[in-house]
Amino acid sequence: MSRRDYFLTLRNAHPIVLPSLLSADFGNLEREVTRLEGVGVRALHLDVMDGCFVPNITFGLPILSALRRLTKLPLDVHLMIREPQRYIERFYEAGADCLTVHIEAVERPREVLQQIRDVGAASGIALNPATDIATLDGCLDLCDLVLVMSVPAGFGGQEFHEVALDKLRHVSRQVSDAVFLEVDGGINTSTIRRCAVAGAQLFVAGSAVFGSPDYGEALRQLSRLAVVSE
């Protein structure tokens, strides 16, 4: 099974809360991953920031490689970097199962999305709250995942931007059931249900998980709220 197919098996289990490791204790990363696996987490989200595309620096290839050695969980890698096309193969080789690039960071999104698929990963496109949803026109057919940012990319712990709900609703009408709709930023017990109703299936949560003394209970509560009755 390819890495792309492996990531796409998550379709059978959504809604899924993906803990954002940006909020984890990096002094005890192995313990954090073991703890998350122990409470049934289905995938992990990694925020890669370069200090250029966004005004923050997080981690890169060495941390991704270390995580790949620690777990078999799908790794959802969000590249908040300039010229991501230069690094696609290296991030794939380091262990990424899904690679998401920002529409604001690439001049030819179709080429980059195809590049991601060609190396064997699931392909994702992300856009910031202030970015016109129309910028996604013409590339959605090459997306396995669309990530709607509900805060400006760059820092964790920001407040949720309501405009994300309109964007989620718009994208959900434009893509097939084969495409994941993901939301990231300010996801907690007050916002997750509204995102689910708007069409989101994957929910990236940082402080809402890692800020809780009981990761399992935090994930169960968020997951219950993300279930939308037909």
mmCIF file with all atom_site columns, C-alpha atoms in Angstrom:
data_model
loop_
_atom_site.group_PDB
_atom_site.id
_atom_site.type_symbol
_atom_site.label_atom_id
_atom_site.label_alt_id
_atom_site.label_comp_id
_atom_site.label_asym_id
_atom_site.label_entity_id
_atom_site.label_seq_id
_atom_site.pdbx_PDB_ins_code
_atom_site.Cartn_x
_atom_site.Cartn_y
_atom_site.Cartn_z
_atom_site.occupancy
_atom_site.B_iso_or_equiv
_atom_site.pdbx_formal_charge
_atom_site.auth_seq_id
_atom_site.auth_comp_id
_atom_site.auth_asym_id
_atom_site.auth_atom_id
_atom_site.pdbx_PDB_model_num
ATOM 1   C CA . MET A 1 1   ? 0.000   0.000  0.000   1.00 0.00 ? 1   MET A CA 1
ATOM 2   C CA . SER A 1 2   ? 1.351   3.432  -0.920  1.00 0.00 ? 2   SER A CA 1
ATOM 3   C CA . ARG A 1 3   ? 1.661   6.166  1.679   1.00 0.00 ? 3   ARG A CA 1
ATOM 4   C CA . ARG A 1 4   ? -1.103  8.041  -0.120  1.00 0.00 ? 4   ARG A CA 1
ATOM 5   C CA . ASP A 1 5   ? -3.442  5.039  0.068   1.00 0.00 ? 5   ASP A CA 1
ATOM 6   C CA . TYR A 1 6   ? -2.485  4.521  3.707   1.00 0.00 ? 6   TYR A CA 1
ATOM 7   C CA . PHE A 1 7   ? -3.477  8.077  4.576   1.00 0.00 ? 7   PHE A CA 1
ATOM 8   C CA . LEU A 1 8   ? -6.707  7.807  2.607   1.00 0.00 ? 8   LEU A CA 1
ATOM 9   C CA . THR A 1 9   ? -7.806  4.831  4.735   1.00 0.00 ? 9   THR A CA 1
ATOM 10  C CA . LEU A 1 10  ? -8.729  7.468  7.325   1.00 0.00 ? 10  LEU A CA 1
ATOM 11  C CA . ARG A 1 11  ? -11.874 7.995  5.252   1.00 0.00 ? 11  ARG A CA 1
ATOM 12  C CA . ASN A 1 12  ? -13.289 4.939  6.969   1.00 0.00 ? 12  ASN A CA 1
ATOM 13  C CA . ALA A 1 13  ? -13.114 6.570  10.388  1.00 0.00 ? 13  ALA A CA 1
ATOM 14  C CA . HIS A 1 14  ? -13.824 10.302 10.162  1.00 0.00 ? 14  HIS A CA 1
ATOM 15  C CA . PRO A 1 15  ? -14.515 12.569 11.963  1.00 0.00 ? 15  PRO A CA 1
ATOM 16  C CA . ILE A 1 16  ? -10.952 12.427 13.248  1.00 0.00 ? 16  ILE A CA 1
ATOM 17  C CA . VAL A 1 17  ? -9.176  14.736 15.674  1.00 0.00 ? 17  VAL A CA 1
ATOM 18  C CA . LEU A 1 18  ? -5.501  15.085 14.779  1.00 0.00 ? 18  LEU A CA 1
ATOM 19  C CA . PRO A 1 19  ? -3.316  16.319 17.655  1.00 0.00 ? 19  PRO A CA 1
ATOM 20  C CA . SER A 1 20  ? -0.968  19.057 16.472  1.00 0.00 ? 20  SER A CA 1
ATOM 21  C CA . LEU A 1 21  ? 2.473   18.197 17.777  1.00 0.00 ? 21  LEU A CA 1
ATOM 22  C CA . LEU A 1 22  ? 3.373   21.875 17.782  1.00 0.00 ? 22  LEU A CA 1
ATOM 23  C CA . SER A 1 23  ? 1.758   21.911 21.240  1.00 0.00 ? 23  SER A CA 1
ATOM 24  C CA . ALA A 1 24  ? 3.489   18.746 22.487  1.00 0.00 ? 24  ALA A CA 1
ATOM 25  C CA . ASP A 1 25  ? 6.306   18.530 25.018  1.00 0.00 ? 25  ASP A CA 1
ATOM 26  C CA . PHE A 1 26  ? 9.350   18.207 22.748  1.00 0.00 ? 26  PHE A CA 1
ATOM 27  C CA . GLY A 1 27  ? 11.533  17.334 25.696  1.00 0.00 ? 27  GLY A CA 1
ATOM 28  C CA . ASN A 1 28  ? 9.511   14.128 25.983  1.00 0.00 ? 28  ASN A CA 1
ATOM 29  C CA . LEU A 1 29  ? 8.418   13.540 22.410  1.00 0.00 ? 29  LEU A CA 1
ATOM 30  C CA . GLU A 1 30  ? 8.536   9.740  22.543  1.00 0.00 ? 30  GLU A CA 1
ATOM 31  C CA . ARG A 1 31  ? 6.430   9.746  25.699  1.00 0.00 ? 31  ARG A CA 1
ATOM 32  C CA . GLU A 1 32  ? 3.924   12.095 24.070  1.00 0.00 ? 32  GLU A CA 1
ATOM 33  C CA . VAL A 1 33  ? 3.554   9.873  21.013  1.00 0.00 ? 33  VAL A CA 1
ATOM 34  C CA . THR A 1 34  ? 3.187   6.758  23.146  1.00 0.00 ? 34  THR A CA 1
ATOM 35  C CA . ARG A 1 35  ? 0.562   8.496  25.243  1.00 0.00 ? 35  ARG A CA 1
ATOM 36  C CA . LEU A 1 36  ? -1.398  9.560  22.165  1.00 0.00 ? 36  LEU A CA 1
ATOM 37  C CA . GLU A 1 37  ? -1.249  6.083  20.665  1.00 0.00 ? 37  GLU A CA 1
ATOM 38  C CA . GLY A 1 38  ? -2.485  4.705  23.969  1.00 0.00 ? 38  GLY A CA 1
ATOM 39  C CA . VAL A 1 39  ? -5.687  6.746  23.817  1.00 0.00 ? 39  VAL A CA 1
ATOM 40  C CA . GLY A 1 40  ? -6.472  5.735  20.250  1.00 0.00 ? 40  GLY A CA 1
ATOM 41  C CA . VAL A 1 41  ? -5.281  8.659  18.145  1.00 0.00 ? 41  VAL A CA 1
ATOM 42  C CA . ARG A 1 42  ? -5.637  7.823  14.438  1.00 0.00 ? 42  ARG A CA 1
ATOM 43  C CA . ALA A 1 43  ? -3.087  10.261 12.939  1.00 0.00 ? 43  ALA A CA 1
ATOM 44  C CA . LEU A 1 44  ? -0.700  13.064 13.882  1.00 0.00 ? 44  LEU A CA 1
ATOM 45  C CA . HIS A 1 45  ? -0.409  16.589 12.470  1.00 0.00 ? 45  HIS A CA 1
ATOM 46  C CA . LEU A 1 46  ? 2.964   18.293 12.037  1.00 0.00 ? 46  LEU A CA 1
ATOM 47  C CA . ASP A 1 47  ? 3.335   22.025 11.429  1.00 0.00 ? 47  ASP A CA 1
ATOM 48  C CA . VAL A 1 48  ? 6.547   22.865 9.572   1.00 0.00 ? 48  VAL A CA 1
ATOM 49  C CA . MET A 1 49  ? 7.359   26.599 9.595   1.00 0.00 ? 49  MET A CA 1
ATOM 50  C CA . ASP A 1 50  ? 10.372  28.254 8.019   1.00 0.00 ? 50  ASP A CA 1
ATOM 51  C CA . GLY A 1 51  ? 10.410  31.785 9.440   1.00 0.00 ? 51  GLY A CA 1
ATOM 52  C CA . CYS A 1 52  ? 9.952   33.166 5.907   1.00 0.00 ? 52  CYS A CA 1
ATOM 53  C CA . PHE A 1 53  ? 6.500   32.222 4.679   1.00 0.00 ? 53  PHE A CA 1
ATOM 54  C CA . VAL A 1 54  ? 5.295   32.611 8.269   1.00 0.00 ? 54  VAL A CA 1
ATOM 55  C CA . PRO A 1 55  ? 6.943   34.623 11.077  1.00 0.00 ? 55  PRO A CA 1
ATOM 56  C CA . ASN A 1 56  ? 7.803   31.581 13.162  1.00 0.00 ? 56  ASN A CA 1
ATOM 57  C CA . ILE A 1 57  ? 10.210  28.643 13.051  1.00 0.00 ? 57  ILE A CA 1
ATOM 58  C CA . THR A 1 58  ? 9.235   25.211 14.318  1.00 0.00 ? 58  THR A CA 1
ATOM 59  C CA . PHE A 1 59  ? 10.904  22.019 13.105  1.00 0.00 ? 59  PHE A CA 1
ATOM 60  C CA . GLY A 1 60  ? 11.820  20.222 9.922   1.00 0.00 ? 60  GLY A CA 1
ATOM 61  C CA . LEU A 1 61  ? 13.164  17.014 8.479   1.00 0.00 ? 61  LEU A CA 1
ATOM 62  C CA . PRO A 1 62  ? 15.053  15.659 11.542  1.00 0.00 ? 62  PRO A CA 1
ATOM 63  C CA . ILE A 1 63  ? 11.964  15.810 13.774  1.00 0.00 ? 63  ILE A CA 1
ATOM 64  C CA . LEU A 1 64  ? 9.805   14.248 11.082  1.00 0.00 ? 64  LEU A CA 1
ATOM 65  C CA . SER A 1 65  ? 12.324  11.435 10.653  1.00 0.00 ? 65  SER A CA 1
ATOM 66  C CA . ALA A 1 66  ? 12.425  10.877 14.410  1.00 0.00 ? 66  ALA A CA 1
ATOM 67  C CA . LEU A 1 67  ? 8.630   10.707 14.574  1.00 0.00 ? 67  LEU A CA 1
ATOM 68  C CA . ARG A 1 68  ? 8.519   8.251  11.698  1.00 0.00 ? 68  ARG A CA 1
ATOM 69  C CA . ARG A 1 69  ? 10.770  5.942  13.709  1.00 0.00 ? 69  ARG A CA 1
ATOM 70  C CA . LEU A 1 70  ? 8.544   6.312  16.768  1.00 0.00 ? 70  LEU A CA 1
ATOM 71  C CA . THR A 1 71  ? 5.150   5.530  15.244  1.00 0.00 ? 71  THR A CA 1
ATOM 72  C CA . LYS A 1 72  ? 3.310   3.888  12.373  1.00 0.00 ? 72  LYS A CA 1
ATOM 73  C CA . LEU A 1 73  ? 0.444   6.389  12.626  1.00 0.00 ? 73  LEU A CA 1
ATOM 74  C CA . PRO A 1 74  ? -0.247  8.424  9.470   1.00 0.00 ? 74  PRO A CA 1
ATOM 75  C CA . LEU A 1 75  ? 1.729   11.678 9.531   1.00 0.00 ? 75  LEU A CA 1
ATOM 76  C CA . ASP A 1 76  ? -0.131  14.696 8.167   1.00 0.00 ? 76  ASP A CA 1
ATOM 77  C CA . VAL A 1 77  ? 2.568   17.263 7.360   1.00 0.00 ? 77  VAL A CA 1
ATOM 78  C CA . HIS A 1 78  ? 1.546   20.902 6.877   1.00 0.00 ? 78  HIS A CA 1
ATOM 79  C CA . LEU A 1 79  ? 4.281   22.831 5.063   1.00 0.00 ? 79  LEU A CA 1
ATOM 80  C CA . MET A 1 80  ? 4.119   26.513 5.963   1.00 0.00 ? 80  MET A CA 1
ATOM 81  C CA . ILE A 1 81  ? 7.228   27.269 3.934   1.00 0.00 ? 81  ILE A CA 1
ATOM 82  C CA . ARG A 1 82  ? 8.316   29.153 0.836   1.00 0.00 ? 82  ARG A CA 1
ATOM 83  C CA . GLU A 1 83  ? 8.995   27.174 -2.325  1.00 0.00 ? 83  GLU A CA 1
ATOM 84  C CA . PRO A 1 84  ? 7.726   23.895 -0.882  1.00 0.00 ? 84  PRO A CA 1
ATOM 85  C CA . GLN A 1 85  ? 8.265   22.197 -4.237  1.00 0.00 ? 85  GLN A CA 1
ATOM 86  C CA . ARG A 1 86  ? 12.001  22.173 -3.484  1.00 0.00 ? 86  ARG A CA 1
ATOM 87  C CA . TYR A 1 87  ? 11.490  19.895 -0.496  1.00 0.00 ? 87  TYR A CA 1
ATOM 88  C CA . ILE A 1 88  ? 8.614   17.567 -1.386  1.00 0.00 ? 88  ILE A CA 1
ATOM 89  C CA . GLU A 1 89  ? 10.744  14.489 -2.044  1.00 0.00 ? 89  GLU A CA 1
ATOM 90  C CA . ARG A 1 90  ? 12.831  15.025 1.094   1.00 0.00 ? 90  ARG A CA 1
ATOM 91  C CA . PHE A 1 91  ? 9.782   15.345 3.337   1.00 0.00 ? 91  PHE A CA 1
ATOM 92  C CA . TYR A 1 92  ? 8.304   12.245 1.761   1.00 0.00 ? 92  TYR A CA 1
ATOM 93  C CA . GLU A 1 93  ? 11.515  10.309 2.317   1.00 0.00 ? 93  GLU A CA 1
ATOM 94  C CA . ALA A 1 94  ? 11.559  11.501 5.929   1.00 0.00 ? 94  ALA A CA 1
ATOM 95  C CA . GLY A 1 95  ? 8.173   9.891  6.522   1.00 0.00 ? 95  GLY A CA 1
ATOM 96  C CA . ALA A 1 96  ? 5.271   12.120 5.486   1.00 0.00 ? 96  ALA A CA 1
ATOM 97  C CA . ASP A 1 97  ? 2.086   10.318 4.426   1.00 0.00 ? 97  ASP A CA 1
ATOM 98  C CA . CYS A 1 98  ? 0.259   13.522 3.442   1.00 0.00 ? 98  CYS A CA 1
ATOM 99  C CA . LEU A 1 99  ? 1.905   16.775 2.385   1.00 0.00 ? 99  LEU A CA 1
ATOM 100 C CA . THR A 1 100 ? -0.070  20.008 2.383   1.00 0.00 ? 100 THR A CA 1
ATOM 101 C CA . VAL A 1 101 ? 1.251   23.210 0.815   1.00 0.00 ? 101 VAL A CA 1
ATOM 102 C CA . HIS A 1 102 ? -0.188  26.715 0.965   1.00 0.00 ? 102 HIS A CA 1
ATOM 103 C CA . ILE A 1 103 ? -1.880  28.186 -2.062  1.00 0.00 ? 103 ILE A CA 1
ATOM 104 C CA . GLU A 1 104 ? -0.223  31.497 -1.095  1.00 0.00 ? 104 GLU A CA 1
ATOM 105 C CA . ALA A 1 105 ? 3.252   29.910 -1.315  1.00 0.00 ? 105 ALA A CA 1
ATOM 106 C CA . VAL A 1 106 ? 3.136   28.406 -4.803  1.00 0.00 ? 106 VAL A CA 1
ATOM 107 C CA . GLU A 1 107 ? 2.781   29.984 -8.237  1.00 0.00 ? 107 GLU A CA 1
ATOM 108 C CA . ARG A 1 108 ? 1.713   26.758 -9.947  1.00 0.00 ? 108 ARG A CA 1
ATOM 109 C CA . PRO A 1 109 ? -0.346  24.778 -7.440  1.00 0.00 ? 109 PRO A CA 1
ATOM 110 C CA . ARG A 1 110 ? -1.330  22.039 -9.900  1.00 0.00 ? 110 ARG A CA 1
ATOM 111 C CA . GLU A 1 111 ? 2.313   21.223 -10.576 1.00 0.00 ? 111 GLU A CA 1
ATOM 112 C CA . VAL A 1 112 ? 3.133   20.991 -6.881  1.00 0.00 ? 112 VAL A CA 1
ATOM 113 C CA . LEU A 1 113 ? 0.080   18.867 -6.072  1.00 0.00 ? 113 LEU A CA 1
ATOM 114 C CA . GLN A 1 114 ? 0.984   16.498 -8.905  1.00 0.00 ? 114 GLN A CA 1
ATOM 115 C CA . GLN A 1 115 ? 4.562   16.407 -7.626  1.00 0.00 ? 115 GLN A CA 1
ATOM 116 C CA . ILE A 1 116 ? 3.283   15.314 -4.205  1.00 0.00 ? 116 ILE A CA 1
ATOM 117 C CA . ARG A 1 117 ? 1.191   12.555 -5.728  1.00 0.00 ? 117 ARG A CA 1
ATOM 118 C CA . ASP A 1 118 ? 4.060   11.451 -7.957  1.00 0.00 ? 118 ASP A CA 1
ATOM 119 C CA . VAL A 1 119 ? 6.353   10.812 -4.984  1.00 0.00 ? 119 VAL A CA 1
ATOM 120 C CA . GLY A 1 120 ? 3.616   8.723  -3.365  1.00 0.00 ? 120 GLY A CA 1
ATOM 121 C CA . ALA A 1 121 ? 2.045   10.967 -0.714  1.00 0.00 ? 121 ALA A CA 1
ATOM 122 C CA . ALA A 1 122 ? -1.494  12.270 -0.366  1.00 0.00 ? 122 ALA A CA 1
ATOM 123 C CA . SER A 1 123 ? -1.760  15.831 -1.688  1.00 0.00 ? 123 SER A CA 1
ATOM 124 C CA . GLY A 1 124 ? -3.173  18.762 0.237   1.00 0.00 ? 124 GLY A CA 1
ATOM 125 C CA . ILE A 1 125 ? -3.723  22.472 -0.348  1.00 0.00 ? 125 ILE A CA 1
ATOM 126 C CA . ALA A 1 126 ? -4.198  25.030 2.438   1.00 0.00 ? 126 ALA A CA 1
ATOM 127 C CA . LEU A 1 127 ? -5.380  28.616 2.512   1.00 0.00 ? 127 LEU A CA 1
ATOM 128 C CA . ASN A 1 128 ? -5.351  31.330 5.154   1.00 0.00 ? 128 ASN A CA 1
ATOM 129 C CA . PRO A 1 129 ? -8.457  33.134 6.463   1.00 0.00 ? 129 PRO A CA 1
ATOM 130 C CA . ALA A 1 130 ? -7.711  36.269 4.456   1.00 0.00 ? 130 ALA A CA 1
ATOM 131 C CA . THR A 1 131 ? -7.162  34.416 1.166   1.00 0.00 ? 131 THR A CA 1
ATOM 132 C CA . ASP A 1 132 ? -9.954  34.457 -1.409  1.00 0.00 ? 132 ASP A CA 1
ATOM 133 C CA . ILE A 1 133 ? -11.532 31.023 -1.741  1.00 0.00 ? 133 ILE A CA 1
ATOM 134 C CA . ALA A 1 134 ? -11.471 31.483 -5.521  1.00 0.00 ? 134 ALA A CA 1
ATOM 135 C CA . THR A 1 135 ? -7.701  30.941 -5.496  1.00 0.00 ? 135 THR A CA 1
ATOM 136 C CA . LEU A 1 136 ? -8.439  27.207 -5.173  1.00 0.00 ? 136 LEU A CA 1
ATOM 137 C CA . ASP A 1 137 ? -10.271 27.124 -8.492  1.00 0.00 ? 137 ASP A CA 1
ATOM 138 C CA . GLY A 1 138 ? -8.481  24.961 -11.001 1.00 0.00 ? 138 GLY A CA 1
ATOM 139 C CA . CYS A 1 139 ? -6.584  22.712 -8.608  1.00 0.00 ? 139 CYS A CA 1
ATOM 140 C CA . LEU A 1 140 ? -9.181  20.954 -6.442  1.00 0.00 ? 140 LEU A CA 1
ATOM 141 C CA . ASP A 1 141 ? -9.232  17.915 -8.735  1.00 0.00 ? 141 ASP A CA 1
ATOM 142 C CA . LEU A 1 142 ? -5.635  17.169 -7.716  1.00 0.00 ? 142 LEU A CA 1
ATOM 143 C CA . CYS A 1 143 ? -6.313  17.477 -3.982  1.00 0.00 ? 143 CYS A CA 1
ATOM 144 C CA . ASP A 1 144 ? -6.754  14.591 -1.576  1.00 0.00 ? 144 ASP A CA 1
ATOM 145 C CA . LEU A 1 145 ? -7.189  17.149 1.207   1.00 0.00 ? 145 LEU A CA 1
ATOM 146 C CA . VAL A 1 146 ? -8.184  20.794 1.494   1.00 0.00 ? 146 VAL A CA 1
ATOM 147 C CA . LEU A 1 147 ? -7.068  22.531 4.680   1.00 0.00 ? 147 LEU A CA 1
ATOM 148 C CA . VAL A 1 148 ? -9.070  25.599 5.670   1.00 0.00 ? 148 VAL A CA 1
ATOM 149 C CA . MET A 1 149 ? -7.093  27.645 8.169   1.00 0.00 ? 149 MET A CA 1
ATOM 150 C CA . SER A 1 150 ? -9.288  29.184 10.843  1.00 0.00 ? 150 SER A CA 1
ATOM 151 C CA . VAL A 1 151 ? -6.366  31.306 12.088  1.00 0.00 ? 151 VAL A CA 1
ATOM 152 C CA . PRO A 1 152 ? -3.531  32.904 10.116  1.00 0.00 ? 152 PRO A CA 1
ATOM 153 C CA . ALA A 1 153 ? -0.735  30.369 9.665   1.00 0.00 ? 153 ALA A CA 1
ATOM 154 C CA . GLY A 1 154 ? 2.268   30.818 11.915  1.00 0.00 ? 154 GLY A CA 1
ATOM 155 C CA . PHE A 1 155 ? 1.402   30.404 15.578  1.00 0.00 ? 155 PHE A CA 1
ATOM 156 C CA . GLY A 1 156 ? -0.656  28.118 17.786  1.00 0.00 ? 156 GLY A CA 1
ATOM 157 C CA . GLY A 1 157 ? -3.160  29.296 20.368  1.00 0.00 ? 157 GLY A CA 1
ATOM 158 C CA . GLN A 1 158 ? -4.888  31.922 18.213  1.00 0.00 ? 158 GLN A CA 1
ATOM 159 C CA . GLU A 1 159 ? -8.604  32.689 18.272  1.00 0.00 ? 159 GLU A CA 1
ATOM 160 C CA . PHE A 1 160 ? -10.918 31.099 15.725  1.00 0.00 ? 160 PHE A CA 1
ATOM 161 C CA . HIS A 1 161 ? -11.878 33.169 12.646  1.00 0.00 ? 161 HIS A CA 1
ATOM 162 C CA . GLU A 1 162 ? -15.543 32.749 11.746  1.00 0.00 ? 162 GLU A CA 1
ATOM 163 C CA . VAL A 1 163 ? -14.834 33.210 8.025   1.00 0.00 ? 163 VAL A CA 1
ATOM 164 C CA . ALA A 1 164 ? -13.481 29.661 8.032   1.00 0.00 ? 164 ALA A CA 1
ATOM 165 C CA . LEU A 1 165 ? -17.036 28.323 8.327   1.00 0.00 ? 165 LEU A CA 1
ATOM 166 C CA . ASP A 1 166 ? -18.091 29.969 5.071   1.00 0.00 ? 166 ASP A CA 1
ATOM 167 C CA . LYS A 1 167 ? -14.996 28.580 3.361   1.00 0.00 ? 167 LYS A CA 1
ATOM 168 C CA . LEU A 1 168 ? -15.658 25.085 4.676   1.00 0.00 ? 168 LEU A CA 1
ATOM 169 C CA . ARG A 1 169 ? -19.212 25.213 3.361   1.00 0.00 ? 169 ARG A CA 1
ATOM 170 C CA . HIS A 1 170 ? -18.025 26.478 -0.008  1.00 0.00 ? 170 HIS A CA 1
ATOM 171 C CA . VAL A 1 171 ? -15.336 23.829 -0.453  1.00 0.00 ? 171 VAL A CA 1
ATOM 172 C CA . SER A 1 172 ? -17.643 21.033 0.718   1.00 0.00 ? 172 SER A CA 1
ATOM 173 C CA . ARG A 1 173 ? -19.936 21.891 -2.209  1.00 0.00 ? 173 ARG A CA 1
ATOM 174 C CA . GLN A 1 174 ? -17.039 21.899 -4.675  1.00 0.00 ? 174 GLN A CA 1
ATOM 175 C CA . VAL A 1 175 ? -15.305 18.609 -3.928  1.00 0.00 ? 175 VAL A CA 1
ATOM 176 C CA . SER A 1 176 ? -16.301 14.957 -3.949  1.00 0.00 ? 176 SER A CA 1
ATOM 177 C CA . ASP A 1 177 ? -16.563 12.688 -0.931  1.00 0.00 ? 177 ASP A CA 1
ATOM 178 C CA . ALA A 1 178 ? -13.109 11.391 -1.854  1.00 0.00 ? 178 ALA A CA 1
ATOM 179 C CA . VAL A 1 179 ? -11.503 14.665 -0.680  1.00 0.00 ? 179 VAL A CA 1
ATOM 180 C CA . PHE A 1 180 ? -10.841 15.306 2.994   1.00 0.00 ? 180 PHE A CA 1
ATOM 181 C CA . LEU A 1 181 ? -11.890 18.678 4.350   1.00 0.00 ? 181 LEU A CA 1
ATOM 182 C CA . GLU A 1 182 ? -9.624  19.677 7.224   1.00 0.00 ? 182 GLU A CA 1
ATOM 183 C CA . VAL A 1 183 ? -9.700  22.660 9.573   1.00 0.00 ? 183 VAL A CA 1
ATOM 184 C CA . ASP A 1 184 ? -6.872  23.995 11.705  1.00 0.00 ? 184 ASP A CA 1
ATOM 185 C CA . GLY A 1 185 ? -6.733  26.807 14.251  1.00 0.00 ? 185 GLY A CA 1
ATOM 186 C CA . GLY A 1 186 ? -8.683  27.512 17.412  1.00 0.00 ? 186 GLY A CA 1
ATOM 187 C CA . ILE A 1 187 ? -10.341 24.097 17.381  1.00 0.00 ? 187 ILE A CA 1
ATOM 188 C CA . ASN A 1 188 ? -11.833 23.329 20.776  1.00 0.00 ? 188 ASN A CA 1
ATOM 189 C CA . THR A 1 189 ? -15.119 22.289 22.378  1.00 0.00 ? 189 THR A CA 1
ATOM 190 C CA . SER A 1 190 ? -16.684 25.639 21.439  1.00 0.00 ? 190 SER A CA 1
ATOM 191 C CA . THR A 1 191 ? -15.803 25.552 17.743  1.00 0.00 ? 191 THR A CA 1
ATOM 192 C CA . ILE A 1 192 ? -15.480 21.959 16.582  1.00 0.00 ? 192 ILE A CA 1
ATOM 193 C CA . ARG A 1 193 ? -19.192 21.236 16.100  1.00 0.00 ? 193 ARG A CA 1
ATOM 194 C CA . ARG A 1 194 ? -19.725 24.306 13.944  1.00 0.00 ? 194 ARG A CA 1
ATOM 195 C CA . CYS A 1 195 ? -16.818 23.207 11.757  1.00 0.00 ? 195 CYS A CA 1
ATOM 196 C CA . ALA A 1 196 ? -18.291 19.722 11.472  1.00 0.00 ? 196 ALA A CA 1
ATOM 197 C CA . VAL A 1 197 ? -21.681 21.086 10.466  1.00 0.00 ? 197 VAL A CA 1
ATOM 198 C CA . ALA A 1 198 ? -19.920 23.231 7.842   1.00 0.00 ? 198 ALA A CA 1
ATOM 199 C CA . GLY A 1 199 ? -18.385 20.095 6.338   1.00 0.00 ? 199 GLY A CA 1
ATOM 200 C CA . ALA A 1 200 ? -15.051 19.456 8.048   1.00 0.00 ? 200 ALA A CA 1
ATOM 201 C CA . GLN A 1 201 ? -14.012 15.836 8.651   1.00 0.00 ? 201 GLN A CA 1
ATOM 202 C CA . LEU A 1 202 ? -10.469 16.239 9.997   1.00 0.00 ? 202 LEU A CA 1
ATOM 203 C CA . PHE A 1 203 ? -9.883  18.560 12.961  1.00 0.00 ? 203 PHE A CA 1
ATOM 204 C CA . VAL A 1 204 ? -6.422  19.718 13.985  1.00 0.00 ? 204 VAL A CA 1
ATOM 205 C CA . ALA A 1 205 ? -6.277  20.455 17.700  1.00 0.00 ? 205 ALA A CA 1
ATOM 206 C CA . GLY A 1 206 ? -3.290  21.624 19.705  1.00 0.00 ? 206 GLY A CA 1
ATOM 207 C CA . SER A 1 207 ? -3.903  23.172 23.098  1.00 0.00 ? 207 SER A CA 1
ATOM 208 C CA . ALA A 1 208 ? -7.373  21.575 23.296  1.00 0.00 ? 208 ALA A CA 1
ATOM 209 C CA . VAL A 1 209 ? -5.566  18.214 23.556  1.00 0.00 ? 209 VAL A CA 1
ATOM 210 C CA . PHE A 1 210 ? -2.144  18.929 25.023  1.00 0.00 ? 210 PHE A CA 1
ATOM 211 C CA . GLY A 1 211 ? -3.510  21.482 27.468  1.00 0.00 ? 211 GLY A CA 1
ATOM 212 C CA . SER A 1 212 ? -5.655  18.796 29.088  1.00 0.00 ? 212 SER A CA 1
ATOM 213 C CA . PRO A 1 213 ? -4.331  16.530 31.847  1.00 0.00 ? 213 PRO A CA 1
ATOM 214 C CA . ASP A 1 214 ? -6.253  13.648 30.249  1.00 0.00 ? 214 ASP A CA 1
ATOM 215 C CA . TYR A 1 215 ? -5.560  13.372 26.512  1.00 0.00 ? 215 TYR A CA 1
ATOM 216 C CA . GLY A 1 216 ? -8.026  10.532 26.130  1.00 0.00 ? 216 GLY A CA 1
ATOM 217 C CA . GLU A 1 217 ? -10.921 12.430 27.633  1.00 0.00 ? 217 GLU A CA 1
ATOM 218 C CA . ALA A 1 218 ? -10.084 15.552 25.628  1.00 0.00 ? 218 ALA A CA 1
ATOM 219 C CA . LEU A 1 219 ? -10.076 13.551 22.392  1.00 0.00 ? 219 LEU A CA 1
ATOM 220 C CA . ARG A 1 220 ? -13.279 11.720 23.244  1.00 0.00 ? 220 ARG A CA 1
ATOM 221 C CA . GLN A 1 221 ? -15.082 14.956 24.035  1.00 0.00 ? 221 GLN A CA 1
ATOM 222 C CA . LEU A 1 222 ? -13.902 16.636 20.833  1.00 0.00 ? 222 LEU A CA 1
ATOM 223 C CA . SER A 1 223 ? -14.747 13.553 18.765  1.00 0.00 ? 223 SER A CA 1
ATOM 224 C CA . ARG A 1 224 ? -18.282 13.356 20.189  1.00 0.00 ? 224 ARG A CA 1
ATOM 225 C CA . LEU A 1 225 ? -18.893 16.999 19.342  1.00 0.00 ? 225 LEU A CA 1
ATOM 226 C CA . ALA A 1 226 ? -17.629 16.458 15.789  1.00 0.00 ? 226 ALA A CA 1
ATOM 227 C CA . VAL A 1 227 ? -20.239 13.816 15.012  1.00 0.00 ? 227 VAL A CA 1
ATOM 228 C CA . VAL A 1 228 ? -23.013 15.346 12.931  1.00 0.00 ? 228 VAL A CA 1
ATOM 229 C CA . SER A 1 229 ? -26.282 13.446 12.647  1.00 0.00 ? 229 SER A CA 1
ATOM 230 C CA . GLU A 1 230 ? -27.569 12.837 9.129   1.00 0.00 ? 230 GLU A CA 1
#
